[in-house]
mmCIF file of C-alpha atoms in Angstrom:
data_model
loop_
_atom_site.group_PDB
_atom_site.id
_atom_site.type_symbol
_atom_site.label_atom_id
_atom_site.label_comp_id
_atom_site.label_asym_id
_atom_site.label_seq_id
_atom_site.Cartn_x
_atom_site.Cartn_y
_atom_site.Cartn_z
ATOM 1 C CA UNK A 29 -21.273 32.638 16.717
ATOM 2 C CA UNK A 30 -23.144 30.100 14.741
ATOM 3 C CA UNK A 31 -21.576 27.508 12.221
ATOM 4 C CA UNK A 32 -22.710 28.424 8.912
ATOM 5 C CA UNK A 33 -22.481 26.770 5.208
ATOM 6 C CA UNK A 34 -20.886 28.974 2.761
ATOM 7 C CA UNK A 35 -21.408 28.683 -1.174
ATOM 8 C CA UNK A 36 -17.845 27.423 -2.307
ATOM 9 C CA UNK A 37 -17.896 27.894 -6.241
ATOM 10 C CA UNK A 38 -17.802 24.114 -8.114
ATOM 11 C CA UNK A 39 -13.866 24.120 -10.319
ATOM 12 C CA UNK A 40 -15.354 23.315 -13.830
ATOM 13 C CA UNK A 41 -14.405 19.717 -14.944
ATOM 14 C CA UNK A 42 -11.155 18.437 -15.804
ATOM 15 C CA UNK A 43 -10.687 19.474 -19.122
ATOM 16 C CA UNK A 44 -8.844 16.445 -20.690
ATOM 17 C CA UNK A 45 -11.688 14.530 -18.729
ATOM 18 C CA UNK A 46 -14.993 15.471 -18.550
ATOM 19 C CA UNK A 47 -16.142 12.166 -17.329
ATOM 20 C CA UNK A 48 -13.481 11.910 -14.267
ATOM 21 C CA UNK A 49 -11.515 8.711 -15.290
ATOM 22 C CA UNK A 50 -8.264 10.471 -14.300
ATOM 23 C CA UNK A 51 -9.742 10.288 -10.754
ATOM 24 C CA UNK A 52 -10.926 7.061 -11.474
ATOM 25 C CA UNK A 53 -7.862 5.627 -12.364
ATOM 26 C CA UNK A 54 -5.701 7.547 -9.877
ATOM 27 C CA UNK A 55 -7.880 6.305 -6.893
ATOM 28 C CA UNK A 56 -7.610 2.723 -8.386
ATOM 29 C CA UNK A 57 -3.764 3.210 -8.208
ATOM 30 C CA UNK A 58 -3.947 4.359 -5.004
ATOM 31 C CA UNK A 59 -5.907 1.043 -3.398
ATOM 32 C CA UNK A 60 -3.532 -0.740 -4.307
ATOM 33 C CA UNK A 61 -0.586 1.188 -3.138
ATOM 34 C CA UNK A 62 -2.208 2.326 -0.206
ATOM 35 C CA UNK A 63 -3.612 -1.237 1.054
ATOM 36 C CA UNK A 64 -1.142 -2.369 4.024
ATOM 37 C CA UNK A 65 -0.411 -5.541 2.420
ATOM 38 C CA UNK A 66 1.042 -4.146 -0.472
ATOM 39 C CA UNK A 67 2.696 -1.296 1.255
ATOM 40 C CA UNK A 68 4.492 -3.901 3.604
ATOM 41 C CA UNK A 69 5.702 -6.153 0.724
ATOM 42 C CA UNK A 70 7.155 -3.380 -1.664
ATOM 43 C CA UNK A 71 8.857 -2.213 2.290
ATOM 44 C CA UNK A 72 10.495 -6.046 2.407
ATOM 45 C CA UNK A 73 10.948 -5.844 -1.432
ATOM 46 C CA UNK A 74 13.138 -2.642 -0.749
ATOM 47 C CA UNK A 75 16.405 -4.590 -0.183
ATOM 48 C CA UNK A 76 16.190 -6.951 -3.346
ATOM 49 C CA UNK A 77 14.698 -10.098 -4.648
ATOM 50 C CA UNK A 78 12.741 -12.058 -1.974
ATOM 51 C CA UNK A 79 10.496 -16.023 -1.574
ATOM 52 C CA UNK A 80 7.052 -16.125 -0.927
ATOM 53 C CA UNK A 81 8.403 -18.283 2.327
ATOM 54 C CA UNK A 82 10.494 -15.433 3.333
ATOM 55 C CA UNK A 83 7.825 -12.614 2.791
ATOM 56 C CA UNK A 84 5.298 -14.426 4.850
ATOM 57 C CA UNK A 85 7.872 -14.541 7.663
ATOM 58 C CA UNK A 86 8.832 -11.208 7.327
ATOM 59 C CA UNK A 87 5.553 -10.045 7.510
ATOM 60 C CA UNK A 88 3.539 -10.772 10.286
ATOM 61 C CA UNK A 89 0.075 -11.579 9.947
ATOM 62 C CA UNK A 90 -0.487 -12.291 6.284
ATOM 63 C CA UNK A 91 -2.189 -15.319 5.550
ATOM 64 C CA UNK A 92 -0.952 -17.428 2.567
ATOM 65 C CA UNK A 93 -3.434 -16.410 0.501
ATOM 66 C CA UNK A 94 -3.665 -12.359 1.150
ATOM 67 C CA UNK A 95 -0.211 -12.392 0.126
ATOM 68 C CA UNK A 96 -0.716 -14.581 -3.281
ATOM 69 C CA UNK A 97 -3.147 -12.309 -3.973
ATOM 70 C CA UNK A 98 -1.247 -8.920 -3.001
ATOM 71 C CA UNK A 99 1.757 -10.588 -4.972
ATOM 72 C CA UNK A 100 -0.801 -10.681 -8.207
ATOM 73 C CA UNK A 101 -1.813 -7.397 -8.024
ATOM 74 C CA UNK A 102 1.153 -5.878 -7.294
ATOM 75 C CA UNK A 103 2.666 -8.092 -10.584
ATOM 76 C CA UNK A 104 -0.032 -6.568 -12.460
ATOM 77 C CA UNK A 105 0.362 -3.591 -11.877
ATOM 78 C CA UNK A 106 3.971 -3.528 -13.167
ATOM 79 C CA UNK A 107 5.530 -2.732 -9.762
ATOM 80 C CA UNK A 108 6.936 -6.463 -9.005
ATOM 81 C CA UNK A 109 8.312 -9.349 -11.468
ATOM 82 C CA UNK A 110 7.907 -12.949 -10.840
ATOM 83 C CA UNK A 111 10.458 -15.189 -11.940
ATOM 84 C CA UNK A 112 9.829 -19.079 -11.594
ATOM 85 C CA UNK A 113 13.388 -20.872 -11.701
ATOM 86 C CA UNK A 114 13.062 -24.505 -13.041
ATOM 87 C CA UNK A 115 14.503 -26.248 -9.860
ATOM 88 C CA UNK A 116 13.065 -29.064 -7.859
ATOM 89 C CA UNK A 117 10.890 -27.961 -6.159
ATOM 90 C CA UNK A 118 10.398 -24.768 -8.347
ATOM 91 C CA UNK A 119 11.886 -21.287 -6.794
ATOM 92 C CA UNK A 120 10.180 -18.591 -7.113
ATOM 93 C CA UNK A 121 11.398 -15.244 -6.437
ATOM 94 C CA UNK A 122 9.183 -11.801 -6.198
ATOM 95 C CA UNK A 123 11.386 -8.615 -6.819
ATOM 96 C CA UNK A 124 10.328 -4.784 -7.669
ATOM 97 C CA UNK A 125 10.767 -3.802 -10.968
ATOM 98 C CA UNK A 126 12.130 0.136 -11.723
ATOM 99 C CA UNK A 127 8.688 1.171 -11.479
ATOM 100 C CA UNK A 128 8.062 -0.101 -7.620
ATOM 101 C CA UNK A 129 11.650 0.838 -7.291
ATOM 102 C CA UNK A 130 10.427 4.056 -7.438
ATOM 103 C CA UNK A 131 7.311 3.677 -5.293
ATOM 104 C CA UNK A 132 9.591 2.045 -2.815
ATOM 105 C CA UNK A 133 11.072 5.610 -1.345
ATOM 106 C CA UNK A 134 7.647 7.339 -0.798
ATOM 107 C CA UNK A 135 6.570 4.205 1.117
ATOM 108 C CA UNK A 136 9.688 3.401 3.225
ATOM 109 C CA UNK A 137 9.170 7.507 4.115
ATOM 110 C CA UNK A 138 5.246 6.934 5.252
ATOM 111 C CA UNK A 139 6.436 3.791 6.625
ATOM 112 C CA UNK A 140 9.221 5.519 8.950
ATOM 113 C CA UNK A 141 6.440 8.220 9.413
ATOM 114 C CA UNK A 142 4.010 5.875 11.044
ATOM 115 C CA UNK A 143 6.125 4.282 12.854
ATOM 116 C CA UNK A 144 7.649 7.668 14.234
ATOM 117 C CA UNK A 145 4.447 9.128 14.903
ATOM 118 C CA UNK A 146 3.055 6.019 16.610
ATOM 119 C CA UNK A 147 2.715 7.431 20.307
ATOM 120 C CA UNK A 148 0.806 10.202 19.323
ATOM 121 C CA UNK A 149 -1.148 8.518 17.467
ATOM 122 C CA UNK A 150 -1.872 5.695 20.026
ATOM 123 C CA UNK A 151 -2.541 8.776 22.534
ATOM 124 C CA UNK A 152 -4.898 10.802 20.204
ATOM 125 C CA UNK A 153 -7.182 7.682 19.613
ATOM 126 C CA UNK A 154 -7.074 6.913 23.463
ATOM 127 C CA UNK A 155 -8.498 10.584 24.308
ATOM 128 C CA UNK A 156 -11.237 10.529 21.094
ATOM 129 C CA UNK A 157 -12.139 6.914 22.734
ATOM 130 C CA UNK A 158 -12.221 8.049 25.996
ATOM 131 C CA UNK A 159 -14.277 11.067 25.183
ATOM 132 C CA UNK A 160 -16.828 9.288 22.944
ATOM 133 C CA UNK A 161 -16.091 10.799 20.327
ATOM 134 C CA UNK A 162 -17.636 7.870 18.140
ATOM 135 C CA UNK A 163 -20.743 9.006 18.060
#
């Protein structure tokens, strides 16, 4: 038996959007909920209010500026606040507002996910490595 391609009929457009910006916008959404920085920030943001001192401790990796620049997008997005406290020196504490609150479950749940499914995973790339299967 030989693989074939088969005609699969073409869903008309979107009708509230004929020019795809819901896609558009929901794929921009999704880069920046889907990047690992972010995802591991809203995870340490989970438990309440935290540094930037503390998140680049808690997060392993991150160089001072990936996480400035995660913290910005994630602040304009309207999933985190920033609140600068006049002390000296100046605290400055990132939190989730209700919005990331409610990103927060879906991304603890991939989070626990991954880290669940980790074996397999390690093994499946191992045998697709193994068997070439890069090329």
């Amino acid at each position: 038996m030989k693989p074939e391609h088969t005609n699969v009929p073409i869903p008309p457009p979107h009708q509230h959007d004929p020019a795809g910006s819901d896609c558009r916008g929901v794929a921009s959404v999704l880069s920046r909920v889907g990047d690992k920085w972010s995802v591991l920030v809203i995870m340490m943001l989970g438990d309440g209010p935290r540094r930037f001192n503390e998140l680049k401790r808690m997060i392993g990796g991150v160089s001072q500026r990936m996480l400035t620049l995660t913290l910005r997008g994630l602040e304009r997005d309207g999933l985190i606040t920033r609140t600068v406290y006049p002390t000296i020196p100046p605290r400055v504490d990132y939190e989730l507002t209700e919005l990331g609150r409610g990103l927060s479950e879906p991304v603890k749940a991939l989070g626990s996910w991954a880290l669940e499914h980790l074996p397999q995973i390690q093994n499946a790339r191992e045998k697709f490595d193994g068997e070439g299967g890069d090329e």
